[in-house]
PDB file of C-alpha atoms in Angstrom:
ATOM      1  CA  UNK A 166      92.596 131.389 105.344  1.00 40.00           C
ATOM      2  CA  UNK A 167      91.195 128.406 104.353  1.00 42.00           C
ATOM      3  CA  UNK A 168      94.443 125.881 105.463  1.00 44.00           C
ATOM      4  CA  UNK A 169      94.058 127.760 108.973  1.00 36.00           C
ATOM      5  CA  UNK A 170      90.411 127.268 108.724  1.00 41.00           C
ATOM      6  CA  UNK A 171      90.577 123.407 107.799  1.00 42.00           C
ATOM      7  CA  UNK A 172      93.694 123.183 110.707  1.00 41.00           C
ATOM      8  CA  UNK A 173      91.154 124.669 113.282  1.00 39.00           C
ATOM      9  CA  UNK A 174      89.100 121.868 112.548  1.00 45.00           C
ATOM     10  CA  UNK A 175      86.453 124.551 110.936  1.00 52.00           C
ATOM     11  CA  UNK A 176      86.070 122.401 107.989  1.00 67.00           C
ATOM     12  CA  UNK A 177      82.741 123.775 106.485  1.00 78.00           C
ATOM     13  CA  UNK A 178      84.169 127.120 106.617  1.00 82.00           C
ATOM     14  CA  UNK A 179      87.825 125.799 104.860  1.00 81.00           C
ATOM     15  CA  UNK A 180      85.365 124.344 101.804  1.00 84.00           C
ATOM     16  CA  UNK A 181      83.539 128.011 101.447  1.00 86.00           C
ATOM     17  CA  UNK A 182      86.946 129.542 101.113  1.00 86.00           C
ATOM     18  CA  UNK A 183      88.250 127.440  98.800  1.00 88.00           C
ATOM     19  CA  UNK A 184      85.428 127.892  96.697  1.00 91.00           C
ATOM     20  CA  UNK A 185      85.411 131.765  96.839  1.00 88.00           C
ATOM     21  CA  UNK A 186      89.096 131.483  96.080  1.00 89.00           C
ATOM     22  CA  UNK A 187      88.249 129.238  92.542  1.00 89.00           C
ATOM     23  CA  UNK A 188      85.534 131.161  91.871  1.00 91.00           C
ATOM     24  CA  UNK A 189      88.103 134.356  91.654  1.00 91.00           C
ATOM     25  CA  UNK A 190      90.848 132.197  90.130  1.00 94.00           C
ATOM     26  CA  UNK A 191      89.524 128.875  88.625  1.00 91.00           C
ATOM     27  CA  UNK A 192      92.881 127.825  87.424  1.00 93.00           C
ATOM     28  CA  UNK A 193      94.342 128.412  91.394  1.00 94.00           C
ATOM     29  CA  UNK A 194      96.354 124.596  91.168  1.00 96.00           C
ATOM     30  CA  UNK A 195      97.018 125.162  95.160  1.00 95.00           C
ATOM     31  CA  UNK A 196      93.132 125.548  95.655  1.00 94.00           C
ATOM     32  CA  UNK A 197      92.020 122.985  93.545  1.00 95.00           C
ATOM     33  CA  UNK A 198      94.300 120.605  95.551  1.00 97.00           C
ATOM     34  CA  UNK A 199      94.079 121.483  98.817  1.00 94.00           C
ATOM     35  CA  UNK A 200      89.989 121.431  98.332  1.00 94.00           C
ATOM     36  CA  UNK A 201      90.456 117.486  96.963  1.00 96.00           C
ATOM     37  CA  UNK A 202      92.419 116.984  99.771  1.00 96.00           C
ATOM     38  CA  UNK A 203      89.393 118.084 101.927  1.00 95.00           C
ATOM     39  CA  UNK A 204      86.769 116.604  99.872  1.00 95.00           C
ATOM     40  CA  UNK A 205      88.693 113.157 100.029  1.00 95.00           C
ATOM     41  CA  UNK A 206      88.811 113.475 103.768  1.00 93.00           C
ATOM     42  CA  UNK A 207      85.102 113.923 104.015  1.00 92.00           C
ATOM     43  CA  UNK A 208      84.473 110.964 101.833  1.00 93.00           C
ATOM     44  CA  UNK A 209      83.502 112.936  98.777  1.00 95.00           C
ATOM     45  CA  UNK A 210      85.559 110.921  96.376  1.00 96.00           C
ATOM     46  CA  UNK A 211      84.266 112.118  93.220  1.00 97.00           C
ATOM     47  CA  UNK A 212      84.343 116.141  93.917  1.00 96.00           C
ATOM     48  CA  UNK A 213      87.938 115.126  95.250  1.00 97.00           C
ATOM     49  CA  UNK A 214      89.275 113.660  92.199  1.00 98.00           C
ATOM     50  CA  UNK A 215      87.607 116.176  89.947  1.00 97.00           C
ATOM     51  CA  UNK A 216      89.623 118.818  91.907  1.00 97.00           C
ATOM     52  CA  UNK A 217      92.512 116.775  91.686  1.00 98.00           C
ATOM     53  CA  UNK A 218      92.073 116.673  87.996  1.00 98.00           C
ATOM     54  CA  UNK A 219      91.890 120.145  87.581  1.00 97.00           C
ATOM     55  CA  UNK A 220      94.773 121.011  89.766  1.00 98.00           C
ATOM     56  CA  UNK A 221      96.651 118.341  87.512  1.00 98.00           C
ATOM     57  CA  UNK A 222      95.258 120.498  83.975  1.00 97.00           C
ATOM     58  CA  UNK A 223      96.730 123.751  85.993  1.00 97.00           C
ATOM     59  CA  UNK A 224      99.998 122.362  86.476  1.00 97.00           C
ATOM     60  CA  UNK A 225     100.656 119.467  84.722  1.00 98.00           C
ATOM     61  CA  UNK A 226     103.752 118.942  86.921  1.00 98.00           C
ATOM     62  CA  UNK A 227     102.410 119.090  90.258  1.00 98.00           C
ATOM     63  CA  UNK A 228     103.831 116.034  92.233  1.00 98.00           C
ATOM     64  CA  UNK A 229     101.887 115.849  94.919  1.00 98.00           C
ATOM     65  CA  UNK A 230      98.769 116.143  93.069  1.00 98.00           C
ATOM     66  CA  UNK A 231      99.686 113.423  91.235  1.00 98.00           C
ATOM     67  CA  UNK A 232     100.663 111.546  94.643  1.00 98.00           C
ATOM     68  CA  UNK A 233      97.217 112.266  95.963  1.00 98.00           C
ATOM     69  CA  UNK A 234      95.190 111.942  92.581  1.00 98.00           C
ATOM     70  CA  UNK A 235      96.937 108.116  92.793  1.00 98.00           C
ATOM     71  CA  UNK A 236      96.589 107.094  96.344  1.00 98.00           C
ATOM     72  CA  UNK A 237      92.149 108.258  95.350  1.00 98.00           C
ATOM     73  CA  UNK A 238      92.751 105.805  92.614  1.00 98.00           C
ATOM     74  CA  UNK A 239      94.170 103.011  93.875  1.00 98.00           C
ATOM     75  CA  UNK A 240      91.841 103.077  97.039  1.00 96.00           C
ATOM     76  CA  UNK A 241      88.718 102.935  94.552  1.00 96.00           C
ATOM     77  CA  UNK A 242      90.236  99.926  92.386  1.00 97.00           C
ATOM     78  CA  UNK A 243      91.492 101.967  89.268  1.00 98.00           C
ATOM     79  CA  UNK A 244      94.964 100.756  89.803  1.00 98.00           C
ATOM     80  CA  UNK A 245      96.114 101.258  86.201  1.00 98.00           C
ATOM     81  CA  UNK A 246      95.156 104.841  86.269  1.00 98.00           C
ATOM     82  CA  UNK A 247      96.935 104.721  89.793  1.00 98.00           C
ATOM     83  CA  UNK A 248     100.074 103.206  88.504  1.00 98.00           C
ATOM     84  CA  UNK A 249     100.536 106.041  85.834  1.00 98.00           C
ATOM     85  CA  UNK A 250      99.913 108.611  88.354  1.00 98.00           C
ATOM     86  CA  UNK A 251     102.683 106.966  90.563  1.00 98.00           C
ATOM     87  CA  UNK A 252     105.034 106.807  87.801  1.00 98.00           C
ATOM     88  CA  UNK A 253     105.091 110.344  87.213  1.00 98.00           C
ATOM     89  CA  UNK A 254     105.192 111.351  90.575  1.00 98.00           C
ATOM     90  CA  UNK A 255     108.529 109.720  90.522  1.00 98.00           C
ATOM     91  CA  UNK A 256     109.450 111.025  86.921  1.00 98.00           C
ATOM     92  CA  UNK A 257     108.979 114.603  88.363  1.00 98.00           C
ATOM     93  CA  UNK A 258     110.837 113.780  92.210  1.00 98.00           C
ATOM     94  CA  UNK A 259     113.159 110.643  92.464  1.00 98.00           C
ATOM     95  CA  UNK A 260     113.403 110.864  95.947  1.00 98.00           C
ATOM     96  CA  UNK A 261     109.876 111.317  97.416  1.00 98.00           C
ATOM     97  CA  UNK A 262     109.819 108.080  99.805  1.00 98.00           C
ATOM     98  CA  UNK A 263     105.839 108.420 100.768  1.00 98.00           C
ATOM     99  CA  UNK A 264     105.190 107.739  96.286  1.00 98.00           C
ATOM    100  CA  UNK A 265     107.816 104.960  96.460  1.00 98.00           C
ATOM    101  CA  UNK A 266     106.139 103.076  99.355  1.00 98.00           C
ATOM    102  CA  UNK A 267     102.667 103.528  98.186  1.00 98.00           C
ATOM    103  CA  UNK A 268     103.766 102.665  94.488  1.00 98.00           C
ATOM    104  CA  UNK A 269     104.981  99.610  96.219  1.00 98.00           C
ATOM    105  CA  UNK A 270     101.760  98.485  97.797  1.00 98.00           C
ATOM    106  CA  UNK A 271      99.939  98.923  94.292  1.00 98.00           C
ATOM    107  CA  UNK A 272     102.533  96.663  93.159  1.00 98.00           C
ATOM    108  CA  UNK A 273     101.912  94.227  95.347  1.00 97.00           C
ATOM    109  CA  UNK A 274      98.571  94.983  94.276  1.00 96.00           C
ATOM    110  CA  UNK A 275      98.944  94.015  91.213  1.00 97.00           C
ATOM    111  CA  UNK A 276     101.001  90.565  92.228  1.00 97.00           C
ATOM    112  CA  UNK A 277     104.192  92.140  91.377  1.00 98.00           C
ATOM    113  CA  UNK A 278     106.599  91.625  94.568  1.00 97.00           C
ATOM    114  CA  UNK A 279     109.348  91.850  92.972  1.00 97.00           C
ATOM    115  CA  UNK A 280     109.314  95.131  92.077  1.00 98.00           C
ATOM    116  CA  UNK A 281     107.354  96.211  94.741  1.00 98.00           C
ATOM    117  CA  UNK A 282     110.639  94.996  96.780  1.00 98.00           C
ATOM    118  CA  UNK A 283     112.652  97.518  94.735  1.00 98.00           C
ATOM    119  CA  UNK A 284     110.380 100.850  96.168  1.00 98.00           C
ATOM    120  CA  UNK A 285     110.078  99.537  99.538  1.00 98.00           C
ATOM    121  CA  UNK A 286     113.818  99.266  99.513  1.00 98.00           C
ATOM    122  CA  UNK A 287     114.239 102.844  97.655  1.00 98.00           C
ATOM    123  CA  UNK A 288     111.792 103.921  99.997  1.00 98.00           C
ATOM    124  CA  UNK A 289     113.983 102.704 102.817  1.00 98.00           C
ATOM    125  CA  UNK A 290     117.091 103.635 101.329  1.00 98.00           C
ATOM    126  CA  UNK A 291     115.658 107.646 101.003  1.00 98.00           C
ATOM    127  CA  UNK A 292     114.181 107.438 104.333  1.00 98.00           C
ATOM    128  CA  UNK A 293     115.463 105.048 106.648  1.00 98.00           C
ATOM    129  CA  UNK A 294     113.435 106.128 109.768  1.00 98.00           C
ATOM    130  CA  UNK A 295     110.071 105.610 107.989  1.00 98.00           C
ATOM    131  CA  UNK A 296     108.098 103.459 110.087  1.00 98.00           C
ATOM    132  CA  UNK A 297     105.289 102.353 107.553  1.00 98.00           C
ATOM    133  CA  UNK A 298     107.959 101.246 105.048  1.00 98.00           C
ATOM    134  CA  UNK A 299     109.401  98.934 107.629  1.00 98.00           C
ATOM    135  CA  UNK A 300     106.096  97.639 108.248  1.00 98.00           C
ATOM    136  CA  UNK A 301     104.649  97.241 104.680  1.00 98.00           C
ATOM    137  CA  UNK A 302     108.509  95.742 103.526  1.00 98.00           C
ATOM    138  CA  UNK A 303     108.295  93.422 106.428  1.00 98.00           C
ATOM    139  CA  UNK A 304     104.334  92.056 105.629  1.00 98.00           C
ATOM    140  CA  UNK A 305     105.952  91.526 101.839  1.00 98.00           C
ATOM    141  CA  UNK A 306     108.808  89.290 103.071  1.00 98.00           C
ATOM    142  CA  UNK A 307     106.400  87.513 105.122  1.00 97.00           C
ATOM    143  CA  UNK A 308     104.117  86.889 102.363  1.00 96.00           C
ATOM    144  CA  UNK A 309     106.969  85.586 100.509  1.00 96.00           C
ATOM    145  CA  UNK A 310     107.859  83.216 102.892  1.00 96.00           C
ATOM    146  CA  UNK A 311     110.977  85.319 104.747  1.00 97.00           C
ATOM    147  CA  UNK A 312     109.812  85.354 108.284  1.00 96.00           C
ATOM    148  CA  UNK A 313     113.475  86.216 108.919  1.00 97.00           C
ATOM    149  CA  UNK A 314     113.895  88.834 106.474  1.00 97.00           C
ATOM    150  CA  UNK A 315     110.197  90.497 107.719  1.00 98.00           C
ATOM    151  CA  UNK A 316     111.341  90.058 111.849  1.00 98.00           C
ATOM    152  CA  UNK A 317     113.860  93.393 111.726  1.00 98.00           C
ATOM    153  CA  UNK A 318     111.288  95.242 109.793  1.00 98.00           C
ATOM    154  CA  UNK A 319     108.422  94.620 112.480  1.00 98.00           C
ATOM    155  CA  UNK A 320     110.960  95.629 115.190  1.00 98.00           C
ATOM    156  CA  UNK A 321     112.311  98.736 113.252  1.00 98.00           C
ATOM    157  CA  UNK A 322     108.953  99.787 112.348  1.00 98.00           C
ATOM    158  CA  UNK A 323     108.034  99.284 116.162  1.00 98.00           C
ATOM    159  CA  UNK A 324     111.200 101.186 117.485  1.00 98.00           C
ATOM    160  CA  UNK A 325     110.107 104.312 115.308  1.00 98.00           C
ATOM    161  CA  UNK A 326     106.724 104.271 116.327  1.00 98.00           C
ATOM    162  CA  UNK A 327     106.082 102.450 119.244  1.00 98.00           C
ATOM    163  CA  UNK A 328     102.191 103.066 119.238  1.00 98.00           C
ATOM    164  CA  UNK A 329     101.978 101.608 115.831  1.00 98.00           C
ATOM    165  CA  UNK A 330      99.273  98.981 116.582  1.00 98.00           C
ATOM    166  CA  UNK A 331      98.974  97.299 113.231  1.00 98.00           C
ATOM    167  CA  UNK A 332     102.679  96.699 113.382  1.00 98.00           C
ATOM    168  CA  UNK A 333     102.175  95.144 116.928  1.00 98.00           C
ATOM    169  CA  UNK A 334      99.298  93.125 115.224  1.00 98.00           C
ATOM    170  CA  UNK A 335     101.738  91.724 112.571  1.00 98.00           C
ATOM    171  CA  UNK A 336     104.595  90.822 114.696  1.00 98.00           C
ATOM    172  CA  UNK A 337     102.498  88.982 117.532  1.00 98.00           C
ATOM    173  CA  UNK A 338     100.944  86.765 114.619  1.00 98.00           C
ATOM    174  CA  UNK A 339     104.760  86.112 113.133  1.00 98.00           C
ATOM    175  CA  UNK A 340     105.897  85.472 116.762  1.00 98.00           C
ATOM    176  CA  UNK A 341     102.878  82.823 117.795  1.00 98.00           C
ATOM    177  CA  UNK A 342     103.477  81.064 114.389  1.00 96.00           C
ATOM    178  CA  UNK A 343     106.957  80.150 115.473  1.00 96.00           C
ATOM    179  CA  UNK A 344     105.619  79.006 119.001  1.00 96.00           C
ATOM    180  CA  UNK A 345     107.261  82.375 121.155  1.00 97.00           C
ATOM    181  CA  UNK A 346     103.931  82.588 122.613  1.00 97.00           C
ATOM    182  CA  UNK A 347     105.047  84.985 125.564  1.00 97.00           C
ATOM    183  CA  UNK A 348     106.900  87.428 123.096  1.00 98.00           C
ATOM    184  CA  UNK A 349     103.384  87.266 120.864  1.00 98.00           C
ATOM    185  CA  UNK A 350     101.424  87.839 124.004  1.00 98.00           C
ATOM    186  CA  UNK A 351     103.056  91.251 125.138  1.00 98.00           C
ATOM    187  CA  UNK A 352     102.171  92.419 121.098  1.00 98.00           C
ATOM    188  CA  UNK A 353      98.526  91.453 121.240  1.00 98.00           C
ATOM    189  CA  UNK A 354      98.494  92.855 124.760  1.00 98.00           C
ATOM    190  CA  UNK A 355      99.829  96.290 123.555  1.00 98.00           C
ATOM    191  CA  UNK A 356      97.937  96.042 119.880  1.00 98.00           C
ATOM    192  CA  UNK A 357      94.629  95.869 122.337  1.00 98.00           C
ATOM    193  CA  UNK A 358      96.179  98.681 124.320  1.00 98.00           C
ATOM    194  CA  UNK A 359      96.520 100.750 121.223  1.00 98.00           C
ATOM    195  CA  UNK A 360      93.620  99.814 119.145  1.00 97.00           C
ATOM    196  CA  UNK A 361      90.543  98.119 121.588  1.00 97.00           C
ATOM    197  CA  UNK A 362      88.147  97.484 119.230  1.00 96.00           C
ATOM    198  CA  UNK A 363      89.568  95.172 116.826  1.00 96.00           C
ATOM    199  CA  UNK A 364      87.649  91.716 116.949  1.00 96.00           C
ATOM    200  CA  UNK A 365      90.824  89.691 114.725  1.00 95.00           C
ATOM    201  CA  UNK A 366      93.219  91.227 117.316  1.00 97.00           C
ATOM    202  CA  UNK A 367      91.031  89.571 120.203  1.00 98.00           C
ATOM    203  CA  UNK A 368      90.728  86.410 118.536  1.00 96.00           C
ATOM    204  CA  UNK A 369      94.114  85.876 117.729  1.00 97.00           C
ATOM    205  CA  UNK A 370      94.957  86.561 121.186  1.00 98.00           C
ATOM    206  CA  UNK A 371      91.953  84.468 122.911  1.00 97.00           C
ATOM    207  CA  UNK A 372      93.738  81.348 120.667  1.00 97.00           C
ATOM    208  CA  UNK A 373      96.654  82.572 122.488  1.00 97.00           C
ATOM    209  CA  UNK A 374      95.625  82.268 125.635  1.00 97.00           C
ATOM    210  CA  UNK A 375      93.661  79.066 124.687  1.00 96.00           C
ATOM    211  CA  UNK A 376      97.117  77.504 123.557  1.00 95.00           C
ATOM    212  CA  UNK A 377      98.771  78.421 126.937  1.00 95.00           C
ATOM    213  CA  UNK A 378      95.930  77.149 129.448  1.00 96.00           C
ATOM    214  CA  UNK A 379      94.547  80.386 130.033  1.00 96.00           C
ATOM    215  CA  UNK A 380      91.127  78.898 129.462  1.00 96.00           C
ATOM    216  CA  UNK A 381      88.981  81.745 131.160  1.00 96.00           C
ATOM    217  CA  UNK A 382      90.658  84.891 130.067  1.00 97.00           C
ATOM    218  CA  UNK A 383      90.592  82.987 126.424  1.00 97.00           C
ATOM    219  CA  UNK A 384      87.074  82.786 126.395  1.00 96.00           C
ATOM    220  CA  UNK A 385      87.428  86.879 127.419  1.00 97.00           C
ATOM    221  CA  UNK A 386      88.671  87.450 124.461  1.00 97.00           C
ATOM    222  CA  UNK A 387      86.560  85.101 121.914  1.00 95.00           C
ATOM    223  CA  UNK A 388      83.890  86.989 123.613  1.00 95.00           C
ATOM    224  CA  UNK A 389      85.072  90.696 122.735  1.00 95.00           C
ATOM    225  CA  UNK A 390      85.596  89.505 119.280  1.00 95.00           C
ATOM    226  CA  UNK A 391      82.199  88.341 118.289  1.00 92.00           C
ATOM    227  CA  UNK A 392      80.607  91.527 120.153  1.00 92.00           C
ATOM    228  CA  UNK A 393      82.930  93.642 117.770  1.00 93.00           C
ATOM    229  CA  UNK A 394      82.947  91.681 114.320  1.00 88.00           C
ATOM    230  CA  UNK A 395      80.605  91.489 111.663  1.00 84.00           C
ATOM    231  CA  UNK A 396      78.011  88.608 112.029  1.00 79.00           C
ATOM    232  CA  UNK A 397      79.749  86.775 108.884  1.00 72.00           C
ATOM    233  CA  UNK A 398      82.953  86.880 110.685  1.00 71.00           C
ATOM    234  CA  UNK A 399      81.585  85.600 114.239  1.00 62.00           C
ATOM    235  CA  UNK A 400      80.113  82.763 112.584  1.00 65.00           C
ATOM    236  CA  UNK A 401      83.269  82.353 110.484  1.00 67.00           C
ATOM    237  CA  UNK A 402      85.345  81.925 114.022  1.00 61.00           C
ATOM    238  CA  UNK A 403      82.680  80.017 115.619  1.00 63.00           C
ATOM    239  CA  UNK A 404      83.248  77.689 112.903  1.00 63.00           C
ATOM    240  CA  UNK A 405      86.857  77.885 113.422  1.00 63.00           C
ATOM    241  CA  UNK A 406      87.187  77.174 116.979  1.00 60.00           C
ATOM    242  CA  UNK A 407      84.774  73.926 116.625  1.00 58.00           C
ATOM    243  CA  UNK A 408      86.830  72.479 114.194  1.00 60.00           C
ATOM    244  CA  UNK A 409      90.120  73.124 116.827  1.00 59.00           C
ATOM    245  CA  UNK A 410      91.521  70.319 119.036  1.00 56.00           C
ATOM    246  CA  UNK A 411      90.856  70.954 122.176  1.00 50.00           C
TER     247      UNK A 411
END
């Protein structure tokens, strides 16, 4: 009841059930996970990793728990306690792409690329059509200096999910680095499409636009940006743009 309650968007009433259902079985693992779950989507990060906890002291072998209980961790900065989590994930179920890919961004994390290579490859090799793998593998060859090696991941991630605007993002920025301003254009165009209110996404495209003449519909665009971003980050591309050439 709950899980139909919580897919009905009924949320409130999901919690109350999974409380009634601990209260009549406190050592329910299923409850006590799918009530973290809950609690992490409503920003109640403590209650959820308490719940994770105890589904974890239920059922000490509960992968996705673990999964879950890691991804909490790492997003709150306790990456060590995220990496063991991780690790037994994959002790407990080899093959579970979604722990090797996010074990691979902890990695790189933790300034390990290397390794992190390794899972978003295992990732890859277990699930080839997984579109945030692509993306993540292709922003770690970029950041190791393999635009070349990163280019078919962009593209792959992009033909699995064309709305994916962060990959769109990624791949406009790699193509106006190398001067294919046109091919960049089209990706900031459709990363805008996707996702309007992101101020970097304007401003890389107003410099964009700026490089190619387009002086107005720049200054569009530099304009969107510093009505969407954070005061610190206007005045960070005000300074910016003053210390362009023209």
């Amino acid at each position: 009841m709950a899980i139909l309650r919580k897919a009905q968007g009924d949320e409130a009433a999901a919690a109350q059930h999974y409380r009634e259902a601990l209260q009549l079985r406190p050592d329910y693992p299923e409850a006590h996970y799918n009530y973290a779950v809950l609690l992490q989507s409503r920003g109640s990060h403590q209650g959820a990793a308490d719940h994770y906890r105890q589904a974890l002291s239920s059922r000490v072998e509960y992968v996705d728990a673990h999964y879950s209980y890691a991804n909490l961790l790492r997003a709150s900065g306790q990456l060590t306690e995220a990496e063991s989590h991780y690790s037994e994930a994959l002790r407990l179920q080899p093959e579970y792409a979604q722990v090797h890919n996010n074990y691979a961004m902890l990695l790189e994390d933790t300034e390990r690329p290397g390794d992190a290579n390794e899972h978003y490859l295992e990732a890859l090799r277990i699930r080839p059509d997984y579109p945030e793998a692509h993306y993540n593998y292709a922003i770690l060859q970029e950041n190791q200096g393999d635009q070349a090696g990163a280019e078919p991941h962009y593209m792959e991630a992009l033909r699995l999910r064309p709305d994916y605007p962060e990959a769109h993002t990624n791949f406009a920025i790699l193509l106006h680095t190398r001067g294919e301003l046109d091919g960049a254009a089209d990706h900031y165009a459709e990363a805008l499409r996707l996702r309007p209110d992101s101020p970097e996404t304007h401003y890389n495209y107003g410099l964009l636009l700026k490089a190619q003449g387009a002086e107005s519909e720049a200054e569009e665009q530099f304009r969107m940006a510093y009505e969407l971003a954070p005061p610190e980050w206007a005045a960070a591309m005000n300074q910016q743009l003053e210390t362009e050439p023209p």
